[in-house]
Coordinates of C-alpha atoms in Angstrom, one line a residue:
M287 CA -33.5 23.3 -23.0
T288 CA -30.0 23.4 -21.6
L289 CA -28.9 22.1 -18.1
A290 CA -28.5 25.8 -17.1
A291 CA -32.2 26.3 -17.7
H292 CA -33.1 23.1 -15.8
A293 CA -30.7 23.9 -12.9
P294 CA -33.5 25.3 -10.5
V295 CA -35.6 22.2 -11.1
L296 CA -32.6 19.8 -10.6
R297 CA -31.7 21.5 -7.3
Q298 CA -35.3 21.2 -6.1
Q299 CA -35.6 17.6 -7.1
L300 CA -32.3 16.6 -5.5
L301 CA -32.9 18.4 -2.2
A302 CA -36.4 17.0 -1.9
W303 CA -35.0 13.5 -2.4
W304 CA -32.3 14.1 0.1
E305 CA -34.6 15.4 2.7
A306 CA -36.5 12.1 2.5
H307 CA -33.7 9.6 1.8
G308 CA -30.3 11.3 2.4
R309 CA -27.7 10.2 4.9
R310 CA -28.7 12.9 7.4
H311 CA -28.9 11.1 10.7
P312 CA -26.0 11.9 13.1
E313 CA -25.1 8.3 13.3
Q314 CA -24.4 8.2 9.6
K315 CA -22.3 11.4 9.5
P316 CA -21.5 12.3 13.1
W317 CA -19.3 15.2 12.0
M318 CA -22.3 16.9 10.4
V319 CA -24.1 17.8 13.7
C320 CA -25.2 21.0 15.2
V321 CA -23.9 22.3 18.5
H322 CA -26.9 20.7 20.3
G323 CA -26.0 17.4 18.7
G324 CA -29.0 17.0 16.3
R325 CA -29.0 16.7 12.6
F326 CA -28.0 19.9 10.7
G327 CA -30.7 21.7 8.8
G328 CA -30.2 25.5 8.8
T329 CA -27.3 27.8 8.0
E330 CA -25.6 27.8 11.4
P331 CA -21.8 27.0 11.3
L332 CA -20.7 23.6 12.2
D333 CA -17.4 22.6 13.9
P334 CA -14.8 22.5 11.1
Y335 CA -12.4 20.2 12.9
P336 CA -14.3 17.0 12.8
I337 CA -15.5 17.8 9.2
W338 CA -11.9 18.3 8.1
V339 CA -10.8 15.0 9.7
A340 CA -13.7 13.2 8.0
E341 CA -13.1 14.7 4.6
V342 CA -9.5 13.7 4.6
M343 CA -10.4 10.2 5.8
L344 CA -13.0 9.9 3.0
Q345 CA -10.4 10.5 0.3
Q346 CA -10.0 7.1 -1.3
T347 CA -12.1 5.4 1.4
Q348 CA -15.8 4.6 1.8
L349 CA -18.0 6.1 4.6
Q350 CA -18.7 2.8 6.4
V351 CA -15.0 2.0 6.6
V352 CA -14.2 5.5 7.8
L353 CA -16.7 5.7 10.6
P354 CA -15.0 3.6 13.3
Y355 CA -11.6 5.2 12.5
W356 CA -13.1 8.7 12.7
R357 CA -14.7 7.9 16.1
R358 CA -11.4 6.6 17.5
W359 CA -9.6 9.6 16.1
M360 CA -12.0 12.0 17.7
A361 CA -11.7 10.2 21.0
A362 CA -7.9 10.5 20.9
F363 CA -7.6 13.9 19.3
P364 CA -10.9 15.8 20.0
S365 CA -9.4 19.2 19.1
L366 CA -7.1 20.9 16.7
E367 CA -4.8 21.7 19.6
L368 CA -4.5 18.1 20.8
L369 CA -3.8 16.9 17.3
A370 CA -1.1 19.6 16.7
A371 CA 0.6 18.6 20.0
A372 CA 0.5 14.8 19.3
E373 CA 3.5 12.7 18.3
E374 CA 3.6 11.5 14.7
H375 CA 4.0 7.9 16.0
D376 CA 0.7 8.1 17.8
V377 CA -1.1 9.7 14.8
L378 CA 0.1 6.9 12.5
L379 CA -0.7 4.2 15.0
L380 CA -4.3 5.4 15.2
W381 CA -4.5 5.5 11.4
Q382 CA -3.2 2.0 11.0
G383 CA -5.3 -0.1 8.6
L384 CA -7.1 2.9 7.0
G385 CA -4.4 3.1 4.3
Y386 CA -2.9 6.0 2.3
Y387 CA -0.9 7.0 5.4
A388 CA 0.3 10.2 3.9
R389 CA -3.2 11.5 4.7
A390 CA -2.5 11.1 8.4
R391 CA 0.9 12.9 8.2
R392 CA -0.7 15.7 6.3
L393 CA -3.5 16.1 8.8
H394 CA -0.9 16.3 11.5
Q395 CA 1.1 18.8 9.6
G396 CA -2.0 20.8 8.8
A397 CA -3.0 21.0 12.4
R398 CA 0.4 22.4 13.3
Q399 CA 0.3 24.8 10.4
L400 CA -3.1 26.1 11.5
R401 CA -1.9 26.4 15.1
E402 CA 1.1 28.4 14.0
A403 CA -1.0 30.7 11.8
A404 CA -3.4 31.3 14.7
A405 CA -0.5 32.3 17.0
A406 CA 1.1 34.6 14.5
P407 CA 0.4 38.4 14.5
G408 CA -3.1 39.0 13.1
G409 CA -4.2 35.4 13.8
S410 CA -7.0 34.2 16.0
T411 CA -6.4 31.5 18.6
T412 CA -10.2 31.2 19.2
D413 CA -11.0 30.8 15.5
P414 CA -8.1 29.4 13.4
W415 CA -10.3 28.2 10.5
P416 CA -10.0 29.7 7.0
R417 CA -13.2 31.0 5.4
A418 CA -11.7 31.2 1.9
L419 CA -10.7 28.5 -0.5
E420 CA -7.1 29.6 -0.6
G421 CA -6.7 29.2 3.1
W422 CA -7.6 25.5 2.9
L423 CA -5.6 24.9 -0.3
A424 CA -2.6 26.1 1.6
L425 CA -2.8 23.1 3.9
P426 CA -1.0 19.9 2.9
G427 CA -3.2 17.3 1.2
I428 CA -6.1 19.6 0.6
G429 CA -7.3 20.0 -3.0
R430 CA -10.1 22.0 -4.5
S431 CA -12.9 19.5 -3.9
T432 CA -11.9 18.8 -0.3
A433 CA -11.6 22.5 0.4
G434 CA -15.0 23.2 -1.1
S435 CA -16.6 20.4 0.8
I436 CA -15.2 21.7 4.1
L437 CA -16.3 25.2 3.4
S438 CA -19.8 24.3 2.3
S439 CA -20.2 21.7 5.1
A440 CA -18.8 23.8 8.0
F441 CA -19.9 27.3 7.0
D442 CA -22.6 26.8 4.3
L443 CA -20.5 28.7 1.8
P444 CA -21.2 28.2 -2.0
H445 CA -18.3 26.2 -3.2
P446 CA -18.7 23.4 -5.7
I447 CA -17.2 19.9 -5.1
L448 CA -16.0 17.1 -7.4
D449 CA -15.1 14.0 -5.5
G450 CA -15.4 10.5 -7.0
N451 CA -19.1 10.1 -6.4
V452 CA -19.9 13.5 -7.9
K453 CA -17.8 12.9 -11.0
R454 CA -19.8 9.8 -11.6
V455 CA -23.1 11.5 -11.1
L456 CA -22.3 14.4 -13.4
A457 CA -20.6 12.3 -16.1
R458 CA -23.8 10.2 -16.3
L459 CA -26.1 13.2 -16.2
I460 CA -24.5 14.5 -19.5
A461 CA -23.4 11.0 -20.8
S462 CA -19.9 12.4 -21.1
P463 CA -18.1 10.6 -24.0
R464 CA -14.8 11.0 -22.2
P465 CA -13.5 9.6 -18.9
P466 CA -13.9 12.1 -16.0
A467 CA -10.2 12.6 -15.7
R468 CA -10.2 14.1 -19.2
Q469 CA -13.3 16.2 -18.6
L470 CA -12.4 17.9 -15.3
K471 CA -12.8 21.4 -16.5
G472 CA -16.3 20.7 -17.8
L473 CA -17.4 18.8 -14.8
W474 CA -16.2 21.5 -12.5
Q475 CA -18.2 24.0 -14.5
L476 CA -21.3 21.7 -14.3
S477 CA -20.9 21.3 -10.5
E478 CA -20.7 25.0 -10.1
L479 CA -23.7 25.6 -12.4
L480 CA -25.9 23.2 -10.5
L481 CA -24.8 24.2 -6.9
D482 CA -27.7 25.8 -5.0
P483 CA -26.4 29.2 -3.9
Q484 CA -29.0 29.4 -1.1
R485 CA -28.3 25.9 0.4
P486 CA -24.8 24.9 -0.7
R487 CA -24.2 22.7 2.4
A488 CA -27.4 20.7 1.8
F489 CA -26.9 20.5 -2.0
N490 CA -23.3 19.2 -1.8
Q491 CA -24.3 16.6 0.8
A492 CA -27.2 15.5 -1.3
L493 CA -25.0 15.3 -4.4
M494 CA -22.5 13.1 -2.6
D495 CA -25.3 10.9 -1.1
L496 CA -26.9 10.5 -4.5
G497 CA -23.6 9.1 -5.9
A498 CA -22.9 6.9 -2.8
T499 CA -26.4 5.4 -2.5
L500 CA -28.2 5.4 -5.9
C501 CA -25.8 6.4 -8.7
T502 CA -23.3 3.7 -7.7
P503 CA -20.5 2.4 -10.0
R504 CA -22.4 -0.9 -10.7
N505 CA -26.1 -1.5 -10.9
P506 CA -27.2 2.1 -10.4
S507 CA -30.7 2.4 -8.9
C508 CA -32.1 4.7 -11.6
G509 CA -35.7 3.9 -10.8
A510 CA -35.3 5.8 -7.5
C511 CA -33.1 8.7 -8.8
P512 CA -34.6 12.2 -8.7
W513 CA -32.6 13.1 -11.8
R514 CA -33.8 10.2 -13.9
G515 CA -35.8 12.4 -16.2
H516 CA -32.9 14.6 -17.0
C517 CA -30.1 12.0 -17.1
A518 CA -28.6 11.4 -20.6
A519 CA -27.0 8.1 -19.5
Y520 CA -30.4 6.8 -18.3
A521 CA -31.9 7.9 -21.6
S522 CA -29.2 6.0 -23.5
G523 CA -30.5 2.7 -22.0
A524 CA -27.1 1.8 -20.6
P525 CA -26.4 4.1 -17.6
A526 CA -23.8 1.6 -16.1
A527 CA -21.7 2.2 -19.3
Y528 CA -20.9 5.7 -17.9
P529 CA -18.6 7.1 -16.8
V530 CA -16.5 6.1 -19.8
K531 CA -13.3 4.4 -18.7
D532 CA -9.9 4.3 -20.2
A533 CA -8.6 0.8 -21.2
P534 CA -7.3 -0.9 -18.0
R535 CA -3.5 -1.1 -17.8
E536 CA -1.7 -4.0 -16.4
L537 CA -0.2 -3.3 -13.0
P538 CA 3.5 -4.1 -12.6
F539 CA 4.3 -7.1 -10.4
Q540 CA 7.2 -7.3 -8.0
V541 CA 8.5 -10.0 -5.5
I542 CA 9.7 -8.6 -2.2
G543 CA 12.0 -10.6 0.0
V544 CA 11.4 -9.9 3.7
G545 CA 13.4 -10.9 6.7
V546 CA 12.0 -11.3 10.2
V547 CA 15.3 -11.0 12.0
R548 CA 15.6 -12.2 15.6
N549 CA 18.6 -11.9 18.0
G550 CA 19.7 -14.1 20.8
A551 CA 17.3 -12.4 23.2
G552 CA 14.3 -13.2 21.0
E553 CA 13.8 -9.6 19.9
V554 CA 12.7 -8.7 16.4
L555 CA 14.4 -6.1 14.2
I556 CA 12.2 -3.4 12.6
D557 CA 12.9 -0.2 10.8
Q558 CA 11.0 3.0 10.2
R559 CA 10.5 4.2 6.6
L560 CA 11.5 7.7 5.5
N561 CA 8.8 10.3 5.6
E562 CA 8.0 10.1 1.9
G563 CA 5.7 8.2 -0.4
L564 CA 2.6 6.2 0.3
L565 CA 3.8 4.5 3.4
G566 CA 6.2 7.1 4.8
G567 CA 6.8 7.1 8.5
L568 CA 5.5 3.5 9.1
W569 CA 7.5 0.7 10.5
E570 CA 8.2 -2.5 8.6
F571 CA 10.3 -5.6 8.6
P572 CA 13.4 -5.1 6.4
G573 CA 13.6 -6.3 2.9
G574 CA 13.4 -5.3 -0.7
K575 CA 12.9 -6.2 -4.4
Q576 CA 14.1 -9.5 -5.8
E577 CA 16.5 -9.0 -8.7
P578 CA 16.0 -11.0 -11.9
G579 CA 17.3 -14.6 -11.5
E580 CA 18.1 -14.0 -7.8
P581 CA 17.0 -16.7 -5.2
I582 CA 14.8 -15.1 -2.6
V583 CA 17.2 -16.1 0.2
A584 CA 20.0 -14.2 -1.6
T585 CA 17.6 -11.2 -1.9
I586 CA 17.0 -11.1 1.8
E587 CA 20.7 -11.5 2.7
R588 CA 21.6 -8.7 0.3
E589 CA 18.9 -6.3 1.5
L590 CA 19.8 -6.8 5.1
R591 CA 23.4 -6.1 4.2
E592 CA 22.7 -3.0 2.1
E593 CA 19.9 -1.4 4.2
L594 CA 21.0 -2.4 7.7
A595 CA 24.7 -3.4 7.5
I596 CA 24.1 -6.7 9.2
E597 CA 24.7 -10.3 8.4
A598 CA 22.0 -12.8 9.1
E599 CA 21.2 -16.5 8.5
V600 CA 18.0 -16.8 6.4
G601 CA 15.9 -19.7 7.7
E602 CA 12.6 -21.2 6.9
E603 CA 9.7 -19.3 5.2
L604 CA 7.2 -17.8 7.6
I605 CA 4.5 -16.6 5.2
S606 CA 4.0 -15.6 1.6
L607 CA 1.3 -13.1 0.7
E608 CA 0.2 -10.9 -2.1
H609 CA -0.9 -7.3 -1.8
A610 CA -2.3 -4.9 -4.4
Y611 CA -1.8 -1.1 -4.4
S612 CA -3.4 1.2 -6.9
H613 CA -0.2 1.3 -9.0
K614 CA 1.4 -2.1 -8.5
R615 CA 1.0 -5.7 -7.2
L616 CA 3.5 -7.2 -4.7
R617 CA 4.2 -10.6 -3.4
F618 CA 6.0 -10.7 -0.1
V619 CA 8.0 -13.8 0.6
V620 CA 8.9 -13.7 4.3
H621 CA 11.6 -15.8 6.0
L622 CA 12.6 -16.1 9.6
C623 CA 16.2 -15.0 10.1
T624 CA 18.9 -15.2 12.8
W625 CA 21.1 -12.1 13.4
L626 CA 24.8 -13.0 13.2
S627 CA 26.8 -9.8 13.2
G628 CA 26.9 -6.1 12.6
E629 CA 25.2 -3.3 14.6
P630 CA 22.0 -2.5 12.7
Q631 CA 22.3 0.9 10.9
P632 CA 19.4 2.9 9.3
L633 CA 21.1 3.2 5.9
A634 CA 17.8 3.5 4.0
S635 CA 15.4 4.4 6.8
Q636 CA 14.8 6.8 9.7
Q637 CA 15.7 4.5 12.5
V638 CA 15.9 0.8 13.5
R639 CA 14.9 -0.9 16.7
W640 CA 15.0 -4.3 18.4
V641 CA 11.6 -5.0 20.0
R642 CA 9.9 -7.9 21.7
P643 CA 7.4 -9.7 19.4
E644 CA 4.5 -8.8 21.8
Q645 CA 5.4 -5.1 21.4
L646 CA 5.0 -5.0 17.6
E647 CA 1.4 -3.9 17.9
E648 CA 2.6 -0.7 19.5
F649 CA 4.1 0.5 16.2
P650 CA 2.2 1.6 13.1
F651 CA 2.7 -0.9 10.3
P652 CA 1.3 -1.2 6.7
A653 CA -1.5 -3.7 6.3
A654 CA 0.8 -6.4 4.6
N655 CA 3.2 -6.2 7.6
A656 CA 0.3 -6.7 10.0
R657 CA -0.3 -10.1 8.4
I658 CA 3.3 -10.9 8.9
I659 CA 3.0 -10.0 12.6
A660 CA 0.0 -12.2 12.9
A661 CA 1.9 -15.2 11.4
L662 CA 4.9 -14.5 13.7
Q663 CA 2.7 -14.3 16.7
A664 CA 1.0 -17.6 15.7
R665 CA 4.4 -19.2 15.2
L666 CA 5.6 -18.1 18.6
G667 CA 2.3 -19.1 20.3
L668 CA 1.5 -15.5 21.3
E669 CA -2.0 -14.1 21.8
P670 CA -2.7 -12.0 18.6
G671 CA -3.3 -8.3 19.2
R672 CA -4.6 -5.5 17.1
A673 CA -1.9 -6.0 14.6
A674 CA -3.3 -9.4 13.6
H675 CA -6.5 -7.9 12.3
A676 CA -5.3 -4.4 11.1
G677 CA -4.6 -5.8 7.7
R678 CA -8.3 -6.4 7.0
S679 CA -8.7 -2.8 5.9
A680 CA -7.4 -1.4 2.7
A681 CA -3.7 -0.5 2.6

C-alpha cells in the first residue's frame, strides 16, 4: 500500500501520541494558548502576534533557547502596535544573544508593514492579520513553512509545513536517498498529503514535536515513535543514517584584527554596522580582515584608518577568541588602542560613537563582541553586566 492509503492511519497514530506526549502545556509553548490561558484544543483562533514572534525566533534556534527571549520580547512589545512603534535599537538590544539578527529587523519591518496595511483604505485596524498564505509571504523573512505554521497555529487552517524537524521526520519515513535540500518538492507533497484537513493545527504541532522529541538528529527514540511501523528508515535498521547528508565542506577561515580604541577621557569607540547581512544594524568594535603576510598590528592600524579615518597606537592584546558561523570560522585578535588623531568618520558604517565602557551593555552587539566587552570590563575592574554573558547564546 502507498503512503496515501496509509495517511488516515498515520494521522490518527500521530495525533494519539501527541495527545499523550506532545509539548502541549502552556509553559512549553506559551504562544499556543487560548484566550482563557489554557492549552489549546479546539478550532478557536489564537492570537497570531505571539505565534508570529515565536515562529520567527524558532527559525534556526531550538525551543528551550527561544523561551526566555520570547518572554522578554512579549513583556517589552506585547502587541503589534508597540513593536511597530519601537526603535530599531531597542529591538536589536532585546534580541542580543539569540543570533541571526536579520530576523529581528524583519519582525520589526513586518510589524510596520502590517500596521500600514491596516491603516490603508480597505484595511482593518482591529484585525490586521492575513488569512491567506500570500499575505504572510509578503512580509520580510517569512517563507512558505513559517507562513503555513502561523496560519495553521493561529487559525487552524490546512497549510502544510516543512521546517527542519519535519524534513527529518519525512525523509526518514520514506528513507529518502537524497538530502532534504534536494528533495524539497517531494517532501512538500508528502507534508501536504499527510496533513489532517480536520485538525491541521494539532497535526502540524504534533509533527514538529515528533521531530523535536523522538525523531532527533542523533539517537532517535524509534521504540516510542507512533510511526515506527510505517517508517522505511526504521525498517532499514539504520534510522540515524537518514536524512542522507551531502559531504561536509570545509568552512573558510579568516583572522580579524579588532581595535578597542580609547580616548583621553577613557571613552571607547564603537561603530554601527550597515543594515545588511547577518549582523546588520548591530554595534561592534572596529576592525577587519588580516591580509596575507600582514602583522595583526598593521591590520588594525590599516582598518582604523580606512574605516574611521583615525590614527591610533595599537597596544597590548586584550583577548583572542574564535567564533563559528554557518558559513565561516573567524579568529578575532583584539588589541587595546589609544586614539591619536582624526575625527572618527563612519566611512564603512552607519555611525560611530564614543561611549563610556560601562555604557557598552546599552548597545546591541554580536556575541563575539560581547566577549570582548567582558574582557575589557574585567581589565578595567568594572562590574560585568548583561553584555558579559550575552555571548553564551548562538550568534
